[in-house]
Coordinates of C-alpha atoms in Angstrom, one line a residue:
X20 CA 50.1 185.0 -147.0
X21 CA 48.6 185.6 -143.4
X22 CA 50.6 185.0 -140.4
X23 CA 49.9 182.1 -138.3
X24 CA 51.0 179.9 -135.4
X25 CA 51.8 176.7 -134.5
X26 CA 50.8 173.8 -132.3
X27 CA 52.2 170.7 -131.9
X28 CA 51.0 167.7 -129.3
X29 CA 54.6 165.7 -129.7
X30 CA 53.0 162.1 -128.4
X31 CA 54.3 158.7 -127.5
X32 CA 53.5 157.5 -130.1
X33 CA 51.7 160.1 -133.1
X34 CA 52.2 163.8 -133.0
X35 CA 49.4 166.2 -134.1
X36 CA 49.9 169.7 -135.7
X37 CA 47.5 172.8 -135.8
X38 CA 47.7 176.2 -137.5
X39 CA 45.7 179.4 -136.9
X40 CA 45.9 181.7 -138.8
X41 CA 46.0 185.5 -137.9
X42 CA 42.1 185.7 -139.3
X43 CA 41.5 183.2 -137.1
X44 CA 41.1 180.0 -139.4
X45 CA 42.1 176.7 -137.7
X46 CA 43.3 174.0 -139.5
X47 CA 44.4 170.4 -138.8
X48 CA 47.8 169.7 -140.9
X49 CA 47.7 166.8 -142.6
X50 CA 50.8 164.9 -143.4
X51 CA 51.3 161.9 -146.8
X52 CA 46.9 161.7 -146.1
X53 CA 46.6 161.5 -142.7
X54 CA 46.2 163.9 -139.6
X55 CA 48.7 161.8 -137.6
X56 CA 52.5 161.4 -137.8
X57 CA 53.8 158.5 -136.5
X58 CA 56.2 159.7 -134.0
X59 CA 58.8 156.4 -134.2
X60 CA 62.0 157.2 -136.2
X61 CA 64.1 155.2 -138.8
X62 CA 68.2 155.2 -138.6
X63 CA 69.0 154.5 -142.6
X64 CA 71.9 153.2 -144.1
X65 CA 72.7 156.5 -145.5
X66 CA 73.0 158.2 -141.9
X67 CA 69.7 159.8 -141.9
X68 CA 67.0 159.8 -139.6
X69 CA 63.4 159.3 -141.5
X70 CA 60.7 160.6 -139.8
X71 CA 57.1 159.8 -139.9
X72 CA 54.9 157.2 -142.0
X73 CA 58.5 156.2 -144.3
X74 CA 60.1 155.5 -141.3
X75 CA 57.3 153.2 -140.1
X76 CA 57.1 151.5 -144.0
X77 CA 61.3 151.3 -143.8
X78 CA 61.0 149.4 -140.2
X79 CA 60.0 145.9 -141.5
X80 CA 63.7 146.2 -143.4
X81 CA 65.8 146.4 -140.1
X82 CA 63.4 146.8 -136.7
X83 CA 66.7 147.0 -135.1
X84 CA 66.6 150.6 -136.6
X85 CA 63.5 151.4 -135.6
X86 CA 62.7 153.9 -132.3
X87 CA 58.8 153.8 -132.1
X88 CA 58.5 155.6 -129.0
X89 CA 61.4 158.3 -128.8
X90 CA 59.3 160.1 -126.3
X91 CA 59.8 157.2 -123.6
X92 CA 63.4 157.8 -123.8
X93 CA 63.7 161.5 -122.8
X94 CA 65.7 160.8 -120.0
X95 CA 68.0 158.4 -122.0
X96 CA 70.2 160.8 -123.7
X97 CA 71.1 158.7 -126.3
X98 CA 69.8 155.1 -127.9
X99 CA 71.1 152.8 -130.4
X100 CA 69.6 152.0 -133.2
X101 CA 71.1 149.1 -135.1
X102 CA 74.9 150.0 -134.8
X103 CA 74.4 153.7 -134.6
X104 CA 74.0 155.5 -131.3
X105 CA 71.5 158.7 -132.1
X106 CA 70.8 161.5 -129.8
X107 CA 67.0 161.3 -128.0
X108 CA 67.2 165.0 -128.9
X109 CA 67.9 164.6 -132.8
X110 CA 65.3 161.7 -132.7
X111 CA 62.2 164.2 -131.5
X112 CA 64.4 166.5 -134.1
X113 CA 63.1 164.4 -137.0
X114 CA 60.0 164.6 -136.4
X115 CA 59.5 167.8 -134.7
X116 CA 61.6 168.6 -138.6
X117 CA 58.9 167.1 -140.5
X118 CA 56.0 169.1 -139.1
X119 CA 58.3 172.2 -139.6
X120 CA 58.9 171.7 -142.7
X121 CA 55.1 171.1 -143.8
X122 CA 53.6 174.2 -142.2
X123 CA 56.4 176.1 -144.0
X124 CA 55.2 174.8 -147.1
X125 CA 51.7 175.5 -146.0
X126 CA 52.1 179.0 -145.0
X127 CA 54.5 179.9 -147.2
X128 CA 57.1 180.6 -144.7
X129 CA 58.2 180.4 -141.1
X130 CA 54.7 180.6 -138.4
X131 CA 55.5 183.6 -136.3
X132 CA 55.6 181.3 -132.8
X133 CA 55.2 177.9 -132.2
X134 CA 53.7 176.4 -129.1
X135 CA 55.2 172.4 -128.0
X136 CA 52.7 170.7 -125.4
X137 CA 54.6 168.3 -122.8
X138 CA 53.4 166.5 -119.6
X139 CA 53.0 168.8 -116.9
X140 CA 54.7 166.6 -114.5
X141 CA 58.0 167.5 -117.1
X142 CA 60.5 169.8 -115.6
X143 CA 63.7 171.5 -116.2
X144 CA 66.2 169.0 -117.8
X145 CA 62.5 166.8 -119.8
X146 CA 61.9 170.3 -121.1
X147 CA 65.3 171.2 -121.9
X148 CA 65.8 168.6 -124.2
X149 CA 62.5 168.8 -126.0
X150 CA 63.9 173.0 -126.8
X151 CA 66.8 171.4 -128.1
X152 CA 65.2 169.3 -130.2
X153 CA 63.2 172.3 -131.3
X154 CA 65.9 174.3 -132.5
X155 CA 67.8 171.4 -134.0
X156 CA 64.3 171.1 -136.0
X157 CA 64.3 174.6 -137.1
X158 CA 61.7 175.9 -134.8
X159 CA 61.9 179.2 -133.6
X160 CA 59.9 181.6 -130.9
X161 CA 58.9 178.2 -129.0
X162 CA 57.4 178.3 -126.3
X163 CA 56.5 175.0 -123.7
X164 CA 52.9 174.6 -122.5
X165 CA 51.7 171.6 -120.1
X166 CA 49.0 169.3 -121.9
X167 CA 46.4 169.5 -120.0
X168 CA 46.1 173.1 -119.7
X169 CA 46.0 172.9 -123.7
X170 CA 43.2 170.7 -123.3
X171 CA 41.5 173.1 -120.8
X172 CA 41.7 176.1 -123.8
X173 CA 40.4 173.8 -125.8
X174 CA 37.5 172.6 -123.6
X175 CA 37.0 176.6 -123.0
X176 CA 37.7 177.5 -126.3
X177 CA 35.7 175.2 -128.6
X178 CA 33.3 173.2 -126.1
X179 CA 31.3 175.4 -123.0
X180 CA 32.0 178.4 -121.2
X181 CA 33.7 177.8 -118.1
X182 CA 33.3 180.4 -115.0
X183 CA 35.8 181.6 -113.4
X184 CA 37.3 179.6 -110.1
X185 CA 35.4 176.3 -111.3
X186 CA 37.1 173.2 -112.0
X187 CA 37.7 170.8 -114.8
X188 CA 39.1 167.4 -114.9
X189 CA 41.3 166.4 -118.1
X190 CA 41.9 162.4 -117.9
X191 CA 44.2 162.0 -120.4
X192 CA 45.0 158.1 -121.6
X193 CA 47.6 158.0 -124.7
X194 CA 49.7 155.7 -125.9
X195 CA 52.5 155.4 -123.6
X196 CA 51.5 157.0 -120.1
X197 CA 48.2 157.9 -118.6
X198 CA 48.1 161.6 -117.0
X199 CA 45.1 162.8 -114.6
X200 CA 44.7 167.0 -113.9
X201 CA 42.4 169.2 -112.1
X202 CA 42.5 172.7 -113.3
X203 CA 41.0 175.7 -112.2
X204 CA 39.7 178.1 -114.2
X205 CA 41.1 181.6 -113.2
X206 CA 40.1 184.8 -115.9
X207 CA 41.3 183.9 -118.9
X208 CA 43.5 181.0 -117.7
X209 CA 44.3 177.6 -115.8
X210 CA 45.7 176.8 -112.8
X211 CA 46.7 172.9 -112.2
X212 CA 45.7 172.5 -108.8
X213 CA 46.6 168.9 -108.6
X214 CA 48.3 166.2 -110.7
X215 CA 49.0 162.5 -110.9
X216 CA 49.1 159.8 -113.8
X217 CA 51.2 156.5 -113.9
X218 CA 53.8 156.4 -116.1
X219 CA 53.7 152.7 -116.8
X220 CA 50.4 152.3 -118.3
X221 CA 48.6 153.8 -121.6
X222 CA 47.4 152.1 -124.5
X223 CA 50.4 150.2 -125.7
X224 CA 49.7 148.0 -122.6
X225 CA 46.6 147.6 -123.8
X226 CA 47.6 146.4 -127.4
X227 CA 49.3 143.6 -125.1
X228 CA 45.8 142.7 -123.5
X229 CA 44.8 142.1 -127.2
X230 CA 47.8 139.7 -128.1
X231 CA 47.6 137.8 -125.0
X232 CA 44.2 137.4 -125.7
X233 CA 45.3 135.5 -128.9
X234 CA 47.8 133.5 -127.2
X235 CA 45.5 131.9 -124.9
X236 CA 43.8 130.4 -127.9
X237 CA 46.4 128.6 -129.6
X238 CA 46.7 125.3 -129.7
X239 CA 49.5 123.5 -128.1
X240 CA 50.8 121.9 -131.7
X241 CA 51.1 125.8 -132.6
X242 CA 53.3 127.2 -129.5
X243 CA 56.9 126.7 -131.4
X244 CA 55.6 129.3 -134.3
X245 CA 54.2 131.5 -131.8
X246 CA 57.9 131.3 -129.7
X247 CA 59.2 133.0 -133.1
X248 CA 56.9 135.3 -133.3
X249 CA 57.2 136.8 -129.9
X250 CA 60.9 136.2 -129.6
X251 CA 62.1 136.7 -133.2
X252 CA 65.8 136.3 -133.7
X253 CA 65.8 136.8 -137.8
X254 CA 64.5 139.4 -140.0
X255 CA 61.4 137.6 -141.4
X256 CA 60.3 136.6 -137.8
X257 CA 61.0 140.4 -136.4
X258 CA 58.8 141.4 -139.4
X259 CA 56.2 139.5 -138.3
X260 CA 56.4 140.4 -134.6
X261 CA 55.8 143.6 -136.0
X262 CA 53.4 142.4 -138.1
X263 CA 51.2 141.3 -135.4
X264 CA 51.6 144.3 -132.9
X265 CA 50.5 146.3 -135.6
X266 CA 47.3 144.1 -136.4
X267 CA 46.5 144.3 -132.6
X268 CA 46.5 148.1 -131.9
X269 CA 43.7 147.9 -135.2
X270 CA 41.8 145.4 -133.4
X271 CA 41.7 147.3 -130.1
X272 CA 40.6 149.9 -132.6
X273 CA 37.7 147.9 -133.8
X274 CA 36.4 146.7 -130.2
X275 CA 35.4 150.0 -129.3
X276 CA 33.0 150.1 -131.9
X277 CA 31.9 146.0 -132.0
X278 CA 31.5 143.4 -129.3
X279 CA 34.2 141.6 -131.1
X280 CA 36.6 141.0 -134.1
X281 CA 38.9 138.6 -136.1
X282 CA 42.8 138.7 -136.1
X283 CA 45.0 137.0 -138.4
X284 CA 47.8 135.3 -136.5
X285 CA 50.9 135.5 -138.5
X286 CA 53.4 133.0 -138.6
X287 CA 51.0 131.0 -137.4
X288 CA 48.6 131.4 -140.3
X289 CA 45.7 131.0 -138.6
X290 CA 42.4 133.6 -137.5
X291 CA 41.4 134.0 -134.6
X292 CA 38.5 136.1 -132.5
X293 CA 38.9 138.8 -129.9
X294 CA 35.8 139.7 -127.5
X295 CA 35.7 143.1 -126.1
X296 CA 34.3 141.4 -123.3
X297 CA 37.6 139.2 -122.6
X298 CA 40.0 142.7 -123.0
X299 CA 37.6 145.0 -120.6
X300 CA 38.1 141.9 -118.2
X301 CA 41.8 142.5 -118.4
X302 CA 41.7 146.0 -118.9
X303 CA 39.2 146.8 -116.2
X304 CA 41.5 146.4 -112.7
X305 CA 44.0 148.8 -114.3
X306 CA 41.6 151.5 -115.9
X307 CA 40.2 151.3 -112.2
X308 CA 43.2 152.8 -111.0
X309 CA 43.3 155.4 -113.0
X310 CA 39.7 156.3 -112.0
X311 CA 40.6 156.1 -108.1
X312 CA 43.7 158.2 -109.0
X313 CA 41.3 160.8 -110.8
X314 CA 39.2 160.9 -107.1
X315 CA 42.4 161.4 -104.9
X316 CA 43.2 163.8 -106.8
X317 CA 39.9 165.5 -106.6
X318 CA 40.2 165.3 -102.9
X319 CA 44.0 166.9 -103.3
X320 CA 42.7 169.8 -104.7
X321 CA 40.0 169.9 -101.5
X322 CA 37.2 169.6 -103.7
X323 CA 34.0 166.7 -104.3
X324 CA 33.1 165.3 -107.9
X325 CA 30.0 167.1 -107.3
X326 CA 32.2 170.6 -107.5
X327 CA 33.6 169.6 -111.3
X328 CA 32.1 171.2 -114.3
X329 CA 33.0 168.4 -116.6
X330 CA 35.6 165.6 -117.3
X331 CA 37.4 165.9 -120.6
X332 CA 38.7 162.9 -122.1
X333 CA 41.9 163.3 -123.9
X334 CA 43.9 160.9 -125.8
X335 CA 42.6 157.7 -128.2
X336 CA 43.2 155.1 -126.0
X337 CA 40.1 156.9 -123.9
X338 CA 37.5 155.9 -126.9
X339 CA 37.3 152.1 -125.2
X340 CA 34.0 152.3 -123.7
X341 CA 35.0 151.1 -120.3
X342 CA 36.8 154.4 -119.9
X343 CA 33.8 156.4 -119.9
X344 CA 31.1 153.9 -118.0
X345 CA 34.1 153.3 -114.9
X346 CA 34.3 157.5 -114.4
X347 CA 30.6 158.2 -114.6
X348 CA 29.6 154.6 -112.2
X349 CA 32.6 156.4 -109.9
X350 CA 32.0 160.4 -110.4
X351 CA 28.4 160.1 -110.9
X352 CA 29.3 162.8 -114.2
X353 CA 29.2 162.1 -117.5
X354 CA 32.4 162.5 -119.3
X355 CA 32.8 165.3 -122.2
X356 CA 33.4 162.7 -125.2
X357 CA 34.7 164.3 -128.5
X358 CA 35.3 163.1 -132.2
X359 CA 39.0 163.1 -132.2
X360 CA 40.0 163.1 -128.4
X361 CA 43.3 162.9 -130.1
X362 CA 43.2 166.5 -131.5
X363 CA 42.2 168.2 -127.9
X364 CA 45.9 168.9 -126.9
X365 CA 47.2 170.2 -130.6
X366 CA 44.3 172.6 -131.3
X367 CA 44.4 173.8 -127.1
X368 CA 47.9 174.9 -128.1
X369 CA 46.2 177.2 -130.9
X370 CA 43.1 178.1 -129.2
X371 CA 42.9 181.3 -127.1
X372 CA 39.6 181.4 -124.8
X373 CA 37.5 184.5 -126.0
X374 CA 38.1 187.0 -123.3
X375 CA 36.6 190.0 -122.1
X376 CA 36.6 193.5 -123.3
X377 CA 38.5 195.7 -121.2
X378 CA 36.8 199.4 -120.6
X379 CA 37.5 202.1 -123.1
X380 CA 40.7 204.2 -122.7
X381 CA 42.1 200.7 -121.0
X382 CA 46.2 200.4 -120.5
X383 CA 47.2 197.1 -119.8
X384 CA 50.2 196.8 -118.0
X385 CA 53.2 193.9 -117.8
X386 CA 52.9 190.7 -117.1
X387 CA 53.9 189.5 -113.4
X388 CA 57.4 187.8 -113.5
X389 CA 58.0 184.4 -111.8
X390 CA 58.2 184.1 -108.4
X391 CA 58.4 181.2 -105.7
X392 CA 58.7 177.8 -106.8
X393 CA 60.8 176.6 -109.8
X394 CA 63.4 178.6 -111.0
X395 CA 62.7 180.7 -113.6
X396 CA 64.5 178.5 -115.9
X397 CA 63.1 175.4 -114.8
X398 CA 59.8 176.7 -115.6
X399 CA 59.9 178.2 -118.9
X400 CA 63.3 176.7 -120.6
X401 CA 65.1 178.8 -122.8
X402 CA 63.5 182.7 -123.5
X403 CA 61.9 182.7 -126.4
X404 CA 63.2 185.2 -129.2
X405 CA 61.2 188.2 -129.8
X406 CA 58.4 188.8 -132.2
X407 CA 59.4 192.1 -134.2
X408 CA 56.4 194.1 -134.3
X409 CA 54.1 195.3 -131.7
X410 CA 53.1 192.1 -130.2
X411 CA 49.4 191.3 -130.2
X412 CA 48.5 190.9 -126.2
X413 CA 49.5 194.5 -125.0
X414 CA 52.3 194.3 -123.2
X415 CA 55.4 196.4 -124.1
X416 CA 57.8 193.6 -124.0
X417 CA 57.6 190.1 -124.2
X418 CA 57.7 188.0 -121.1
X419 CA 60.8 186.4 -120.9
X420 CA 59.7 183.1 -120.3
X421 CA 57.8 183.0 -124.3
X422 CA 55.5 184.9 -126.2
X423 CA 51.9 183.6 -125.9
X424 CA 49.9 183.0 -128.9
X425 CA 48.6 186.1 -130.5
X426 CA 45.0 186.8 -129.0
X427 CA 43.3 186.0 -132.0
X428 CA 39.2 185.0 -131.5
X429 CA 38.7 181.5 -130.7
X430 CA 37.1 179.1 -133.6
X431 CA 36.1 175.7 -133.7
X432 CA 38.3 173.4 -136.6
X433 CA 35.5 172.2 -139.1
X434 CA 35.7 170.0 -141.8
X435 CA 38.9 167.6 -139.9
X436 CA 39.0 164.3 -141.5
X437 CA 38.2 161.3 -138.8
X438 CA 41.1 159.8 -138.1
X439 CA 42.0 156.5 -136.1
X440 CA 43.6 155.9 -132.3
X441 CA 47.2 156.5 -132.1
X442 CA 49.1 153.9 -133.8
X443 CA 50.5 151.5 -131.3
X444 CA 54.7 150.6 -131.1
X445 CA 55.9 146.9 -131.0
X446 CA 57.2 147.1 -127.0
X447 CA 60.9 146.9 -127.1
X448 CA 62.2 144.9 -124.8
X449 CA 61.8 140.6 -125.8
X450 CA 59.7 138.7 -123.0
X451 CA 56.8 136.8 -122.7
X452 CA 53.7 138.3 -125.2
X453 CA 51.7 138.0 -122.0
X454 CA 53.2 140.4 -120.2
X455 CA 52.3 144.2 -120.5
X456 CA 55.1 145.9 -121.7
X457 CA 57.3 147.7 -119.3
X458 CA 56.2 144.9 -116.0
X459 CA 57.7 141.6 -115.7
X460 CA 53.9 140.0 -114.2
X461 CA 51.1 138.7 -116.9
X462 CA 48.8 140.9 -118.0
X463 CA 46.4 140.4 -115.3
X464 CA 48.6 141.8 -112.6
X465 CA 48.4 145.2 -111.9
X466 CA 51.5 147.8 -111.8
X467 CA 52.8 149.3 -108.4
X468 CA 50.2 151.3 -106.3
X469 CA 48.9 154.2 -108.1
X470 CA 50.5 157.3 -106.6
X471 CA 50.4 161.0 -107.7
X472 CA 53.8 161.9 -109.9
X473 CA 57.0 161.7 -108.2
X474 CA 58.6 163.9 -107.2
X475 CA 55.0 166.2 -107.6
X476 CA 56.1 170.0 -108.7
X477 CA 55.5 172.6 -106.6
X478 CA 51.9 173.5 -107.4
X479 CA 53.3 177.3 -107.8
X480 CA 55.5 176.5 -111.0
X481 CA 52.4 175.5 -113.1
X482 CA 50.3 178.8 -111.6
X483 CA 53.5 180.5 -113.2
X484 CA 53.7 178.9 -116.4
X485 CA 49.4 178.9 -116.6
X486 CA 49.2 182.5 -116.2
X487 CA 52.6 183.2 -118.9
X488 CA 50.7 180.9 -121.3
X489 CA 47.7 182.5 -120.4
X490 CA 47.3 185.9 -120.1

């Protein structure tokens, strides 16, 4: 069998995998019949952790067990699940495990590197525990890459040519956080030249839109039910707490694609109809803000919408329409709209942008080793182990901060099945349905005043980790 390598987008709430192989075949791993693992983890009986789509069919036994976002707790250390108190690290392990696992079974053995996408706001101790989950997973040669530079290969790779020294905008709305980047294309790499996002808004919150939606048209005679339902205190009513967060991320779904759909309420036993018109009326103030956020940051990095090449829209809470029609009425550009805006990030972390060939009798030298900014360590995490052989981008050595992916022609993924938005995680704290999860206002209110990342990275740590990515 081949060689290959490995990418993995390690979301809020799914994670994506992609292999490319050494003759330069890209392929979309596909895990029990979908392209999506759910991300959330299980704490069994037994003592194990279950990972992906049997930890979300083992959650409606105990929720209480349940973690469906282990990525919001990175900074946590450690949660509890039912009585048990699990590491954050060995609950990115489990799943981080099951995509190991499968792309060993796939490419009958170990891929020669692995590349893990994070946040580029991430640094030292965020990245740190995402390596250790790696190598409690089994991973090995790992190296870190910042989202939306994956997305930038990708847009580079797979999408247009890009000159060098022009900029691209990645607006990247998940599950869990939204995350806005300008990047500048330099040779065969990025640099992130600015970098915001809010951390409290994605589209979980907008799952809550949907459900309050439904709660404003109950009927006063059916509150009490609906008081279970959004405050369960016994397993059945948890069940169907879940139950009904589940049905609303599939109706959010469905409203990007009609002007309206029906929900059954359970509990309640009743149906009811959503309008997309009602949830962009909601939606709308806040996926304002992250379009006036996209602008400052265009201004940060001293430049005018009229200097971007494109907006790339990453992530499936951007298929709502509203996302699009608010950045092209405020940027006057049409957004770059994909199939699977979900897939951008995974197949970025696989994708090398074509590059070109160097004169005959050519000697490339070493890579540059980091400077200013970050500490090396901060940067990079731990060195990545050593590829035996002659490693494929011509440099003697390995860099110490991680060997980039082999530079293997790009090539577009064909034949990936269509698969849905991310799968949307009941919000874990108990409150009022109204609310968006994570804010103590109704849905209507908007969060605290959009501000760039705090505390923002020294622009020179990401140049560094660009370039080692990169080169």
């Amino acid at each position: 069998m081949a060689d290959y390598w490995l990418g993995v987008d390690y979301g809020t709430s799914n994670t994506i995998a992609m292999i490319r192989w050494s003759d330069g075949r890209v392929r979309q791993m596909v895990f029990d019949g979908s392209a999506l693992v759910p991300s959330g983890i299980f704490a069994s009986s037994d003592g194990r952790l279950v990972a992906g789509r049997d930890a979300q069919a083992s959650v409606r036994l105990d929720p209480a067990r349940f973690l469906a976002n282990p990525k919001r707790h990175i900074d946590d250390g450690d949660v509890l699940l039912g009585d048990r108190v699990v590491a954050v690290a060995d609950a990115i392990a489990a799943t981080l495990g099951l995509v190991q696992r499968e792309a060993e079974r796939m490419g009958a053995g170990a891929p020669v590197a692995t590349t893990l996408t994070c946040p580029a706001s991430w640094a030292g101790p965020r990245r740190a525990t995402l390596f250790d989950a790696a190598a409690r997973a089994g991973m090995r040669n790992v190296t870190l890459l910042p989202e939306p530079v994956a997305a930038g290969r990708y847009f580079a790779g797979n999408v247009a040519a890009l000159p060098d020294g022009r900029l691209l905008l990645v607006y990247d709305l998940g599950a869990g956080t939204f995350d806005c980047s300008i990047l500048r294309r330099t040779g065969d790499g990025f640099d992130v030249v600015a970098l915001g996002g809010l951390d409290g808004f994605g589209g979980l919150d907008i799952d809550a839109m949907v459900v309050a939606q439904v709660e404003a048209g109950l009927a006063p005679a059916e509150r009490p039910l609906w008081a279970r339902l959004t405050n369960p205190q016994t397993p059945p009513d948890r069940r169907h707490h879940r139950l009904l967060w589940d049905d609303a991320r599939t109706v959010k779904e469905q409203l990007s694609r009609q002007p309206s759909a029906e929900m059954a309420v359970p509990l309640v036993e009743r149906d009811t109809y959503v309008s997309r018109e009602a949830l962009e009326r909601a939606a709308g103030p806040l996926l304002q803000q992250t379009v006036d956020l996209s602008v400052s940051l265009v201004r940060e990095a001293g430049a005018t919408p009229a200097d971007l090449t494109a907006v790339l829209l990453v992530g499936g809470a951007t298929r709502m329409p509203l996302v699009s029609t608010l950045l092209h009425r405020t940027l006057g550009i049409a957004a770059t709209v994909t199939e699977q805006p979900e897939i951008l990030v995974a197949e970025g972390a696989v994708t090398v942008p074509a590059r070109t060939a160097p004169p005959a009798g050519f000697v490339p030298g070493p890579l540059p080793a980091p400077s200013s900014g970050l500490p090396a360590a901060a940067v990079s995490g731990p060195p990545a182990a050593a590829v035996s052989g002659p490693p494929p981008w011509g440099v003697s050595e390995p860099p110490p901060w991680g060997a980039p992916v082999s530079g293997i022609p790009a090539a577009p993924v064909s034949g990936v099945p269509t698969v849905a938005a991310p799968m949307s995680a009941v919000p874990g704290a108990a409150g009022p349905v109204s609310a968006v999860p994570g804010q103590a206002g109704p849905v209507s209110a908007p969060p605290s005043p959009v501000a760039p990342v705090s505390p923002p990275l020294p622009v020179g740590s990401w140049l560094i980790t660009s370039s080692a990515f990169l080169a």
